[in-house]
Amino acid sequence: LSLHSRLESLDLSCTSVGSVGAVAVAKAVGAHKALKTLDMSSNAVADTGAAAFALALRSNSSLESLSLHACLVGDRGARDLADMLGVNKTLRTLNLRQNYIADEGAAAIAAALRASPTLAVLDLQSNSYRAAGRKALSEAYDHNRRVQPSVPLSWHTGGGGGGDARSTLAKAPRSLVSVDIASSSSSSSAAASSANASGLQRKKPANATTLGVPPPSPGGT
């Protein structure tokens, strides 16, 4: 990244990056002045890597979209990311789909949603939190009602119970324009149904410089 100071989009999904590599990427992101979109999906980022990204985004003022979809992030990583949301002024999209975030992590993110000034798209689909986590998020949406949004929100009907999606829509915050917390139980069928999900769709900036790193080929180096 230090050699590409104008890079705006970086896709490192499915590239076998572990937590050590994620820490290195996070440090580079923290110092980068132009990067807007980073996709780390389907890597073993884990809580250690999530914490590194949280630290980096406390000082980074360019990144608008971060995907940690299917990155083995648990409650500790969720807490670190939640702390970051309270101070970051540019992140608009956070994809935490298909991780291991339980009630504790969901509650931390819910607390951050009450005060986040910029977050517009949050994906917590297919995590491990249940009724308590759903309640914390619902109360956070109720607290932050600056605008009545149009929010596509669906509930997983099994496991922890979820409530009526229509009543939740009425409570969602104005600043959040899209929220997806479907399938947020430990149901194996729910996890399987989202295993091939592509994550959040983003519109690329018109003049963006994009670098995509393809996954390694079978047997390749």
Tab-separated table of C-alpha atoms in Angstrom:
chain	number	residue	atom	x	y	z
A	1	LEU	CA	0.000	0.000	0.000
A	2	SER	CA	2.870	2.364	0.663
A	3	LEU	CA	3.819	2.054	-3.010
A	4	HIS	CA	0.299	2.880	-4.193
A	5	SER	CA	-0.619	6.128	-2.521
A	6	ARG	CA	-3.590	6.745	-4.843
A	7	LEU	CA	-5.173	3.308	-4.436
A	8	GLU	CA	-8.865	3.612	-3.562
A	9	SER	CA	-10.144	0.009	-3.557
A	10	LEU	CA	-8.412	-3.162	-2.393
A	11	ASP	CA	-9.924	-6.658	-2.547
A	12	LEU	CA	-8.038	-9.254	-0.503
A	13	SER	CA	-10.961	-11.653	-0.075
A	14	CYS	CA	-10.246	-15.403	-0.095
A	15	THR	CA	-6.476	-14.951	-0.132
A	16	SER	CA	-5.563	-17.049	2.943
A	17	VAL	CA	-4.625	-14.012	5.007
A	18	GLY	CA	-4.307	-14.945	8.678
A	19	SER	CA	-4.374	-12.755	11.763
A	20	VAL	CA	-0.682	-11.831	11.436
A	21	GLY	CA	-1.158	-10.753	7.835
A	22	ALA	CA	-4.320	-8.880	8.788
A	23	VAL	CA	-2.389	-6.893	11.391
A	24	ALA	CA	0.145	-5.914	8.715
A	25	VAL	CA	-2.623	-4.850	6.330
A	26	ALA	CA	-4.333	-2.871	9.087
A	27	LYS	CA	-1.163	-0.944	9.886
A	28	ALA	CA	-0.801	0.002	6.228
A	29	VAL	CA	-4.455	1.050	6.047
A	30	GLY	CA	-4.032	3.261	9.076
A	31	ALA	CA	-1.411	5.320	7.275
A	32	HIS	CA	-3.050	5.352	3.850
A	33	LYS	CA	-4.634	8.626	2.692
A	34	ALA	CA	-6.756	7.496	-0.277
A	35	LEU	CA	-8.118	3.989	0.311
A	36	LYS	CA	-11.921	3.994	0.436
A	37	THR	CA	-12.903	0.322	0.162
A	38	LEU	CA	-11.258	-2.743	1.722
A	39	ASP	CA	-12.597	-6.295	1.399
A	40	MET	CA	-11.001	-8.877	3.696
A	41	SER	CA	-13.832	-11.417	3.372
A	42	SER	CA	-13.230	-15.130	3.954
A	43	ASN	CA	-9.865	-14.805	5.645
A	44	ALA	CA	-8.782	-15.880	9.138
A	45	VAL	CA	-8.622	-12.313	10.415
A	46	ALA	CA	-9.994	-13.348	13.843
A	47	ASP	CA	-10.253	-11.068	16.863
A	48	THR	CA	-6.581	-10.100	16.680
A	49	GLY	CA	-6.950	-8.795	13.152
A	50	ALA	CA	-10.261	-7.096	13.910
A	51	ALA	CA	-8.611	-5.269	16.811
A	52	ALA	CA	-5.831	-4.107	14.480
A	53	PHE	CA	-8.345	-2.728	11.987
A	54	ALA	CA	-10.214	-1.017	14.794
A	55	LEU	CA	-7.005	0.673	15.910
A	56	ALA	CA	-6.115	1.678	12.354
A	57	LEU	CA	-9.531	3.213	11.719
A	58	ARG	CA	-9.233	5.420	14.770
A	59	SER	CA	-6.742	7.519	12.785
A	60	ASN	CA	-7.580	6.711	9.162
A	61	SER	CA	-9.746	9.392	7.539
A	62	SER	CA	-10.412	7.906	4.107
A	63	LEU	CA	-11.843	4.375	4.424
A	64	GLU	CA	-15.590	4.272	3.820
A	65	SER	CA	-16.241	0.534	3.510
A	66	LEU	CA	-14.770	-2.424	5.398
A	67	SER	CA	-15.827	-6.038	4.889
A	68	LEU	CA	-14.875	-8.653	7.468
A	69	HIS	CA	-17.428	-11.133	6.135
A	70	ALA	CA	-16.630	-14.691	7.304
A	71	CYS	CA	-13.430	-13.673	9.098
A	72	LEU	CA	-13.755	-15.611	12.399
A	73	VAL	CA	-14.512	-12.442	14.369
A	74	GLY	CA	-15.983	-13.008	17.833
A	75	ASP	CA	-17.132	-10.859	20.717
A	76	ARG	CA	-13.693	-9.429	21.491
A	77	GLY	CA	-13.210	-8.241	17.937
A	78	ALA	CA	-16.743	-6.853	17.865
A	79	ARG	CA	-16.063	-4.847	21.034
A	80	ASP	CA	-12.920	-3.330	19.534
A	81	LEU	CA	-14.749	-2.415	16.326
A	82	ALA	CA	-17.591	-0.927	18.363
A	83	ASP	CA	-15.140	1.295	20.250
A	84	MET	CA	-13.746	2.460	16.923
A	85	LEU	CA	-17.192	3.423	15.605
A	86	GLY	CA	-17.484	5.987	18.352
A	87	VAL	CA	-14.524	7.999	17.051
A	88	ASN	CA	-14.271	7.212	13.331
A	89	LYS	CA	-15.752	9.923	11.093
A	90	THR	CA	-15.664	8.343	7.622
A	91	LEU	CA	-16.713	4.649	7.738
A	92	ARG	CA	-20.141	4.197	6.163
A	93	THR	CA	-20.282	0.444	5.479
A	94	LEU	CA	-19.307	-2.330	7.897
A	95	ASN	CA	-19.870	-5.946	6.899
A	96	LEU	CA	-19.594	-8.413	9.781
A	97	ARG	CA	-21.739	-11.114	8.219
A	98	GLN	CA	-21.173	-14.788	9.075
A	99	ASN	CA	-18.888	-14.442	12.067
A	100	TYR	CA	-19.125	-15.592	15.697
A	101	ILE	CA	-20.512	-12.458	17.320
A	102	ALA	CA	-22.741	-13.417	20.259
A	103	ASP	CA	-24.870	-11.324	22.612
A	104	GLU	CA	-21.927	-9.527	24.217
A	105	GLY	CA	-20.513	-8.360	20.907
A	106	ALA	CA	-23.925	-7.403	19.569
A	107	ALA	CA	-24.552	-5.312	22.678
A	108	ALA	CA	-21.249	-3.484	22.196
A	109	ILE	CA	-22.094	-2.701	18.573
A	110	ALA	CA	-25.577	-1.603	19.633
A	111	ALA	CA	-24.073	0.875	22.091
A	112	ALA	CA	-21.839	2.249	19.328
A	113	LEU	CA	-24.802	2.649	16.965
A	114	ARG	CA	-26.367	5.101	19.364
A	115	ALA	CA	-23.589	7.610	18.703
A	116	SER	CA	-22.001	6.683	15.359
A	117	PRO	CA	-22.047	9.822	13.192
A	118	THR	CA	-21.457	8.234	9.790
A	119	LEU	CA	-22.319	4.516	9.635
A	120	ALA	CA	-24.961	3.933	6.959
A	121	VAL	CA	-24.803	0.197	6.174
A	122	LEU	CA	-24.349	-2.546	8.764
A	123	ASP	CA	-24.515	-6.275	8.016
A	124	LEU	CA	-24.624	-8.624	11.012
A	125	GLN	CA	-26.337	-11.488	9.249
A	126	SER	CA	-25.560	-15.082	10.314
A	127	ASN	CA	-23.880	-14.448	13.637
A	128	SER	CA	-24.346	-16.203	16.984
A	129	TYR	CA	-26.264	-13.615	18.999
A	130	ARG	CA	-29.800	-14.377	20.030
A	131	ALA	CA	-32.629	-12.657	21.896
A	132	ALA	CA	-30.463	-10.482	24.153
A	133	GLY	CA	-28.383	-9.253	21.241
A	134	ARG	CA	-31.457	-8.544	19.154
A	135	LYS	CA	-32.983	-6.604	22.035
A	136	ALA	CA	-29.870	-4.470	22.464
A	137	LEU	CA	-29.802	-3.633	18.761
A	138	SER	CA	-33.512	-2.869	18.664
A	139	GLU	CA	-33.148	-0.481	21.600
A	140	ALA	CA	-30.202	1.208	19.895
A	141	TYR	CA	-32.296	1.793	16.775
A	142	ASP	CA	-35.081	3.163	18.969
A	143	HIS	CA	-32.658	5.570	20.637
A	144	ASN	CA	-31.325	6.937	17.348
A	145	ARG	CA	-34.470	7.973	15.424
A	146	ARG	CA	-33.342	11.127	13.690
A	147	VAL	CA	-35.012	10.057	10.400
A	148	GLN	CA	-37.498	7.387	9.386
A	149	PRO	CA	-35.392	5.273	7.000
A	150	SER	CA	-36.250	2.724	4.381
A	151	VAL	CA	-34.496	-0.272	5.907
A	152	PRO	CA	-34.602	-3.770	4.420
A	153	LEU	CA	-34.518	-5.841	7.593
A	154	SER	CA	-35.486	-9.491	7.892
A	155	TRP	CA	-35.549	-11.678	10.986
A	156	HIS	CA	-34.546	-15.289	11.335
A	157	THR	CA	-37.594	-16.972	12.827
A	158	GLY	CA	-35.812	-19.811	14.609
A	159	GLY	CA	-33.722	-19.787	17.769
A	160	GLY	CA	-33.718	-16.591	19.761
A	161	GLY	CA	-37.005	-15.165	18.635
A	162	GLY	CA	-36.743	-11.828	16.802
A	163	GLY	CA	-39.939	-9.947	16.815
A	164	ASP	CA	-41.818	-8.185	14.093
A	165	ALA	CA	-39.583	-6.659	11.411
A	166	ARG	CA	-42.137	-3.949	10.674
A	167	SER	CA	-42.064	-2.677	14.248
A	168	THR	CA	-38.259	-2.613	14.113
A	169	LEU	CA	-38.292	-0.594	10.899
A	170	ALA	CA	-40.268	2.111	12.660
A	171	LYS	CA	-37.552	2.341	15.314
A	172	ALA	CA	-34.487	2.345	13.080
A	173	PRO	CA	-32.131	5.346	13.172
A	174	ARG	CA	-32.131	7.995	10.504
A	175	SER	CA	-28.408	7.687	9.964
A	176	LEU	CA	-28.633	3.960	9.248
A	177	VAL	CA	-30.000	3.534	5.748
A	178	SER	CA	-29.545	-0.240	5.529
A	179	VAL	CA	-29.380	-2.913	8.216
A	180	ASP	CA	-29.348	-6.676	7.755
A	181	ILE	CA	-29.324	-8.872	10.854
A	182	ALA	CA	-31.125	-11.852	9.366
A	183	SER	CA	-30.173	-15.358	10.456
A	184	SER	CA	-28.419	-14.140	13.581
A	185	SER	CA	-28.716	-17.414	15.438
A	186	SER	CA	-26.445	-20.414	15.725
A	187	SER	CA	-28.658	-22.472	13.407
A	188	SER	CA	-26.509	-24.562	11.080
A	189	SER	CA	-29.034	-24.189	8.268
A	190	ALA	CA	-28.857	-20.412	8.582
A	191	ALA	CA	-25.084	-20.481	8.398
A	192	ALA	CA	-25.168	-22.780	5.385
A	193	SER	CA	-27.612	-20.569	3.526
A	194	SER	CA	-25.271	-17.592	3.822
A	195	ALA	CA	-22.025	-19.419	3.156
A	196	ASN	CA	-21.895	-18.250	-0.448
A	197	ALA	CA	-23.248	-14.765	0.162
A	198	SER	CA	-21.273	-12.074	-1.612
A	199	GLY	CA	-21.611	-9.460	1.130
A	200	LEU	CA	-22.686	-5.860	0.745
A	201	GLN	CA	-22.927	-4.422	-2.747
A	202	ARG	CA	-21.098	-1.165	-3.169
A	203	LYS	CA	-21.070	1.399	-5.950
A	204	LYS	CA	-17.486	2.072	-6.949
A	205	PRO	CA	-16.321	5.687	-7.121
A	206	ALA	CA	-16.301	6.962	-10.683
A	207	ASN	CA	-12.558	7.629	-10.680
A	208	ALA	CA	-11.506	4.864	-8.330
A	209	THR	CA	-8.282	3.000	-8.775
A	210	THR	CA	-9.051	-0.626	-7.961
A	211	LEU	CA	-6.736	-3.474	-7.085
A	212	GLY	CA	-8.224	-6.944	-6.862
A	213	VAL	CA	-6.094	-9.817	-5.622
A	214	PRO	CA	-7.541	-13.120	-6.877
A	215	PRO	CA	-7.592	-16.199	-4.659
A	216	PRO	CA	-4.690	-18.615	-5.088
A	217	SER	CA	-5.305	-21.330	-7.664
A	218	PRO	CA	-5.368	-24.952	-6.497
A	219	GLY	CA	-1.815	-26.176	-6.149
A	220	GLY	CA	-0.469	-22.726	-6.887
A	221	THR	CA	2.081	-20.811	-4.873
